[in-house]
Amino acid sequence: MKALVTLARVYVDDLDAALPTLRELTGEEVGLRFPYAGVEVARIGGLLVVAGDDEALAPFRRVQATVLVDDLDGLGQLLRDHGGELLDGPNEVPTGRNATARHPGGAVFEYVEFAKDRPVFAG
């Protein structure tokens, strides 16, 4: 398993209100946008913007970053080797597969393996 890129997570209450400023700040256009589990998600530059009300965002807020990887299959063993744990997944998601992991020290990351027909670096 190899990390391809890490996206900082940004939590907002209104995606349409947040994107113009982020577009100007990053100089990037939204490359990916989709609804998922009661929230809206958009990727713009190095950011993954997750939008919804407080209740909808609550289960997502524990995740501090999203790491795009070439293959999720080795994640569980990598975590066990270093004292981390797989919290959830792998699961099928709109972009391919994901899993959530707690690293030693407590950081929680989402890992995403894009489906072969999805462009990993879009946006």
Coordinates of N, CA and C in Angstrom, one line a residue:
M1 N 0.8 -1.2 0.0 CA 0.0 0.0 0.0 C 0.9 1.2 0.0
K2 N 0.6 2.2 -0.9 CA 1.4 3.4 -1.0 C 0.4 4.6 -1.0
A3 N 0.7 5.6 -0.2 CA -0.1 6.8 -0.1 C 0.2 7.6 -1.4
L4 N -0.8 8.1 -2.1 CA -0.7 8.9 -3.3 C -0.8 10.4 -3.0
V5 N -1.7 10.8 -2.1 CA -1.9 12.2 -1.7 C -2.7 12.2 -0.4
T6 N -2.5 13.2 0.4 CA -3.3 13.4 1.6 C -4.0 14.7 1.5
L7 N -5.3 14.6 1.8 CA -6.2 15.7 1.7 C -6.6 16.2 3.2
A8 N -6.5 17.5 3.4 CA -6.9 18.1 4.7 C -8.4 18.1 4.6
R9 N -9.1 17.8 5.7 CA -10.5 17.8 5.8 C -11.0 19.2 6.4
V10 N -12.0 19.7 5.7 CA -12.6 21.0 6.1 C -14.1 20.7 6.3
Y11 N -14.7 21.0 7.5 CA -16.1 20.8 7.8 C -16.8 22.1 7.7
V12 N -17.9 22.2 6.9 CA -18.7 23.4 6.8 C -20.2 23.1 6.8
D13 N -21.0 24.1 7.0 CA -22.4 23.9 7.1 C -23.1 24.1 5.7
D14 N -22.4 24.7 4.8 CA -23.0 25.0 3.5 C -21.9 25.0 2.4
L15 N -21.9 23.9 1.6 CA -20.9 23.7 0.6 C -20.9 24.8 -0.5
D16 N -22.1 25.2 -0.9 CA -22.1 26.2 -2.0 C -21.6 27.6 -1.5
A17 N -21.8 27.9 -0.2 CA -21.3 29.1 0.4 C -19.7 29.0 0.6
A18 N -19.2 27.8 0.9 CA -17.8 27.7 1.2 C -16.9 27.6 -0.1
L19 N -17.4 27.1 -1.1 CA -16.6 26.8 -2.3 C -16.0 28.0 -3.0
P20 N -16.7 29.1 -3.2 CA -16.1 30.3 -3.9 C -14.8 30.8 -3.3
T21 N -14.8 30.9 -2.0 CA -13.6 31.4 -1.3 C -12.5 30.3 -1.4
L22 N -12.8 29.1 -1.3 CA -11.8 28.0 -1.4 C -11.3 27.9 -2.9
R23 N -12.2 28.2 -3.8 CA -11.8 28.2 -5.2 C -10.7 29.3 -5.5
E24 N -11.0 30.5 -4.9 CA -10.1 31.6 -5.1 C -8.8 31.3 -4.3
L25 N -8.9 30.8 -3.1 CA -7.7 30.6 -2.3 C -6.8 29.5 -2.9
T26 N -7.4 28.4 -3.5 CA -6.5 27.4 -4.0 C -6.2 27.6 -5.5
G27 N -7.0 28.4 -6.2 CA -6.8 28.5 -7.6 C -7.2 27.3 -8.4
E28 N -8.0 26.4 -7.7 CA -8.5 25.2 -8.3 C -10.0 25.2 -8.5
E29 N -10.5 24.4 -9.4 CA -11.9 24.1 -9.6 C -12.2 22.9 -8.8
V30 N -13.5 22.7 -8.4 CA -14.0 21.5 -7.8 C -13.8 20.4 -8.8
G31 N -13.1 19.4 -8.4 CA -12.8 18.2 -9.2 C -13.7 17.0 -8.9
L32 N -14.4 17.0 -7.8 CA -15.2 15.9 -7.4 C -16.2 16.4 -6.4
R33 N -17.4 16.0 -6.6 CA -18.5 16.5 -5.7 C -19.6 15.4 -5.7
F34 N -20.0 15.0 -4.5 CA -21.1 14.0 -4.5 C -21.7 14.0 -3.1
P35 N -23.0 13.5 -3.0 CA -23.6 13.3 -1.7 C -23.2 11.9 -1.1
Y36 N -23.1 11.9 0.2 CA -22.7 10.6 0.8 C -23.1 10.6 2.3
A37 N -23.9 9.6 2.6 CA -24.3 9.4 4.0 C -24.9 10.7 4.7
G38 N -25.7 11.4 4.1 CA -26.3 12.6 4.7 C -25.5 13.9 4.6
V39 N -24.3 13.8 4.0 CA -23.5 15.0 3.8 C -23.2 15.2 2.3
E40 N -22.6 16.4 2.0 CA -22.1 16.6 0.7 C -20.6 16.7 0.8
V41 N -19.9 16.1 -0.2 CA -18.5 16.1 -0.2 C -17.9 16.7 -1.5
A42 N -16.9 17.5 -1.4 CA -16.3 18.1 -2.6 C -14.8 18.1 -2.4
R43 N -14.0 17.8 -3.4 CA -12.6 18.0 -3.4 C -12.2 19.2 -4.2
I44 N -11.4 20.0 -3.6 CA -10.9 21.2 -4.3 C -9.4 21.4 -3.9
G45 N -8.5 21.2 -4.8 CA -7.1 21.2 -4.5 C -6.7 20.2 -3.5
G46 N -6.0 20.5 -2.4 CA -5.6 19.6 -1.4 C -6.6 19.5 -0.2
L47 N -7.9 19.9 -0.5 CA -8.9 19.9 0.6 C -10.0 18.9 0.2
L48 N -10.6 18.3 1.2 CA -11.8 17.5 1.1 C -12.8 18.2 2.0
V49 N -13.8 18.9 1.4 CA -14.8 19.7 2.1 C -16.0 18.8 2.3
V50 N -16.4 18.7 3.6 CA -17.5 17.9 4.0 C -18.6 18.8 4.6
A51 N -19.8 18.8 4.0 CA -20.8 19.8 4.4 C -22.1 19.1 4.9
G52 N -22.6 19.8 6.0 CA -23.9 19.3 6.5 C -24.1 20.0 7.8
D53 N -25.3 19.7 8.4 CA -25.6 20.3 9.7 C -24.8 19.5 10.8
D54 N -24.8 20.1 12.0 CA -24.1 19.5 13.1 C -24.3 18.0 13.3
E55 N -25.6 17.6 13.2 CA -26.0 16.2 13.4 C -25.4 15.3 12.3
A56 N -25.5 15.8 11.0 CA -25.0 15.0 9.9 C -23.5 14.9 9.9
L57 N -22.8 15.9 10.4 CA -21.3 16.0 10.4 C -20.7 15.2 11.6
A58 N -21.5 15.0 12.7 CA -21.0 14.4 13.9 C -20.2 13.1 13.6
P59 N -20.7 12.1 12.9 CA -19.8 10.9 12.7 C -18.6 11.1 11.9
F60 N -18.5 12.2 11.1 CA -17.3 12.5 10.3 C -16.2 13.2 11.0
R61 N -16.6 14.0 12.0 CA -15.6 15.0 12.6 C -14.4 14.3 13.3
R62 N -14.5 13.0 13.6 CA -13.4 12.4 14.3 C -12.2 12.2 13.3
V63 N -12.5 12.2 12.0 CA -11.5 11.9 11.0 C -10.8 13.2 10.7
Q64 N -9.5 13.2 10.7 CA -8.6 14.4 10.6 C -8.1 14.6 9.2
A65 N -8.0 13.6 8.4 CA -7.5 13.7 7.0 C -7.9 12.5 6.2
T66 N -7.9 12.7 4.9 CA -8.2 11.6 4.0 C -6.9 11.3 3.2
V67 N -6.5 10.0 3.2 CA -5.3 9.6 2.5 C -5.7 8.8 1.3
L68 N -5.4 9.2 0.1 CA -5.7 8.4 -1.1 C -4.5 7.4 -1.3
V69 N -4.9 6.2 -1.5 CA -3.8 5.1 -1.6 C -4.1 4.3 -2.8
D70 N -3.0 3.6 -3.2 CA -3.1 2.8 -4.5 C -3.8 1.5 -4.2
D71 N -3.9 1.0 -2.9 CA -4.5 -0.3 -2.6 C -4.7 -0.4 -1.1
L72 N -6.0 -0.7 -0.7 CA -6.3 -0.8 0.7 C -6.0 -2.1 1.3
D73 N -5.7 -3.1 0.5 CA -5.6 -4.4 1.0 C -4.5 -4.6 2.1
G74 N -3.5 -3.9 2.1 CA -2.4 -4.0 3.1 C -2.6 -3.1 4.4
L75 N -3.7 -2.3 4.4 CA -3.8 -1.4 5.5 C -3.9 -2.0 6.9
G76 N -4.8 -3.1 7.0 CA -5.0 -3.7 8.3 C -3.7 -4.2 8.9
Q77 N -2.9 -4.9 8.1 CA -1.6 -5.4 8.5 C -0.6 -4.3 8.9
L78 N -0.6 -3.2 8.1 CA 0.3 -2.1 8.4 C 0.0 -1.5 9.7
L79 N -1.3 -1.3 10.0 CA -1.8 -0.8 11.3 C -1.4 -1.7 12.4
R80 N -1.7 -3.0 12.3 CA -1.3 -3.9 13.4 C 0.2 -4.0 13.6
D81 N 1.0 -3.9 12.6 CA 2.4 -3.9 12.8 C 3.0 -2.7 13.6
H82 N 2.2 -1.6 13.6 CA 2.7 -0.4 14.2 C 1.8 0.0 15.4
G83 N 0.9 -0.8 15.8 CA 0.1 -0.5 17.0 C -1.2 0.3 16.8
G84 N -1.6 0.4 15.5 CA -2.9 1.1 15.2 C -4.0 0.1 15.1
E85 N -5.2 0.6 14.7 CA -6.3 -0.3 14.5 C -7.2 0.2 13.4
L86 N -7.8 -0.8 12.7 CA -8.8 -0.5 11.7 C -10.1 -0.3 12.4
L87 N -10.7 0.8 12.2 CA -12.0 1.1 12.9 C -13.2 0.7 12.1
D88 N -13.1 0.8 10.7 CA -14.2 0.6 9.9 C -13.7 0.3 8.5
G89 N -14.3 -0.7 7.8 CA -14.0 -1.0 6.4 C -13.0 -2.1 6.2
P90 N -12.7 -2.3 5.0 CA -13.0 -1.6 3.8 C -14.5 -1.7 3.4
N91 N -15.0 -0.5 2.9 CA -16.4 -0.4 2.5 C -16.4 0.1 1.0
E92 N -17.5 -0.2 0.3 CA -17.7 0.3 -1.0 C -18.3 1.7 -0.8
V93 N -17.7 2.7 -1.5 CA -18.2 4.1 -1.4 C -18.2 4.6 -2.9
P94 N -18.8 5.8 -3.1 CA -19.0 6.4 -4.4 C -17.7 6.5 -5.2
T95 N -16.6 6.6 -4.6 CA -15.3 6.8 -5.3 C -14.5 5.5 -5.5
G96 N -14.9 4.4 -4.8 CA -14.2 3.1 -4.8 C -14.4 2.4 -3.5
R97 N -13.3 2.3 -2.7 CA -13.4 1.7 -1.4 C -12.7 2.6 -0.3
N98 N -13.2 2.6 0.9 CA -12.6 3.3 2.0 C -12.5 2.5 3.3
A99 N -11.7 3.0 4.2 CA -11.5 2.4 5.5 C -11.1 3.6 6.4
T100 N -11.5 3.4 7.7 CA -11.1 4.4 8.7 C -10.2 3.7 9.7
A101 N -9.1 4.4 10.1 CA -8.1 3.8 11.0 C -7.7 4.8 12.0
R102 N -7.4 4.2 13.2 CA -6.8 5.0 14.3 C -5.3 4.6 14.4
H103 N -4.5 5.6 14.3 CA -3.0 5.4 14.3 C -2.5 5.4 15.8
P104 N -1.3 4.9 16.0 CA -0.8 5.0 17.4 C -0.7 6.5 17.7
G105 N -1.0 6.9 18.9 CA -1.1 8.3 19.2 C -2.5 8.9 19.1
G106 N -3.4 8.2 18.4 CA -4.8 8.6 18.4 C -5.3 9.3 17.1
A107 N -4.4 9.7 16.2 CA -4.9 10.3 14.9 C -5.8 9.3 14.2
V108 N -6.9 9.9 13.6 CA -7.9 9.0 12.9 C -7.9 9.5 11.4
F109 N -7.6 8.6 10.5 CA -7.6 9.0 9.1 C -8.5 8.1 8.3
E110 N -9.1 8.7 7.3 CA -9.8 7.9 6.3 C -8.8 7.5 5.2
Y111 N -8.9 6.3 4.7 CA -8.1 5.9 3.5 C -9.1 5.6 2.4
V112 N -8.7 6.0 1.2 CA -9.6 5.8 0.0 C -8.7 5.2 -1.1
E113 N -9.2 4.1 -1.6 CA -8.7 3.5 -2.9 C -9.7 3.8 -4.0
F114 N -9.3 4.6 -4.9 CA -10.3 5.0 -6.0 C -10.5 3.8 -6.9
A115 N -11.8 3.7 -7.3 CA -12.1 2.7 -8.3 C -11.2 2.9 -9.6
K116 N -10.9 1.9 -10.3 CA -10.0 2.0 -11.4 C -10.5 2.9 -12.5
D117 N -11.9 3.1 -12.6 CA -12.5 4.0 -13.6 C -12.6 5.4 -13.1
R118 N -12.2 5.7 -11.8 CA -12.3 7.1 -11.3 C -10.9 7.7 -11.3
P119 N -10.8 9.0 -11.7 CA -9.5 9.7 -11.7 C -9.1 10.1 -10.3
V120 N -8.0 9.5 -9.8 CA -7.5 9.8 -8.4 C -7.2 11.3 -8.2
F121 N -6.6 11.9 -9.2 CA -6.1 13.3 -9.0 C -7.1 14.3 -9.6
A122 N -8.3 14.0 -9.9 CA -9.3 15.0 -10.3 C -9.5 16.0 -9.2
G123 N -9.4 17.2 -9.5 CA -9.6 18.3 -8.5 C -8.4 18.5 -7.7

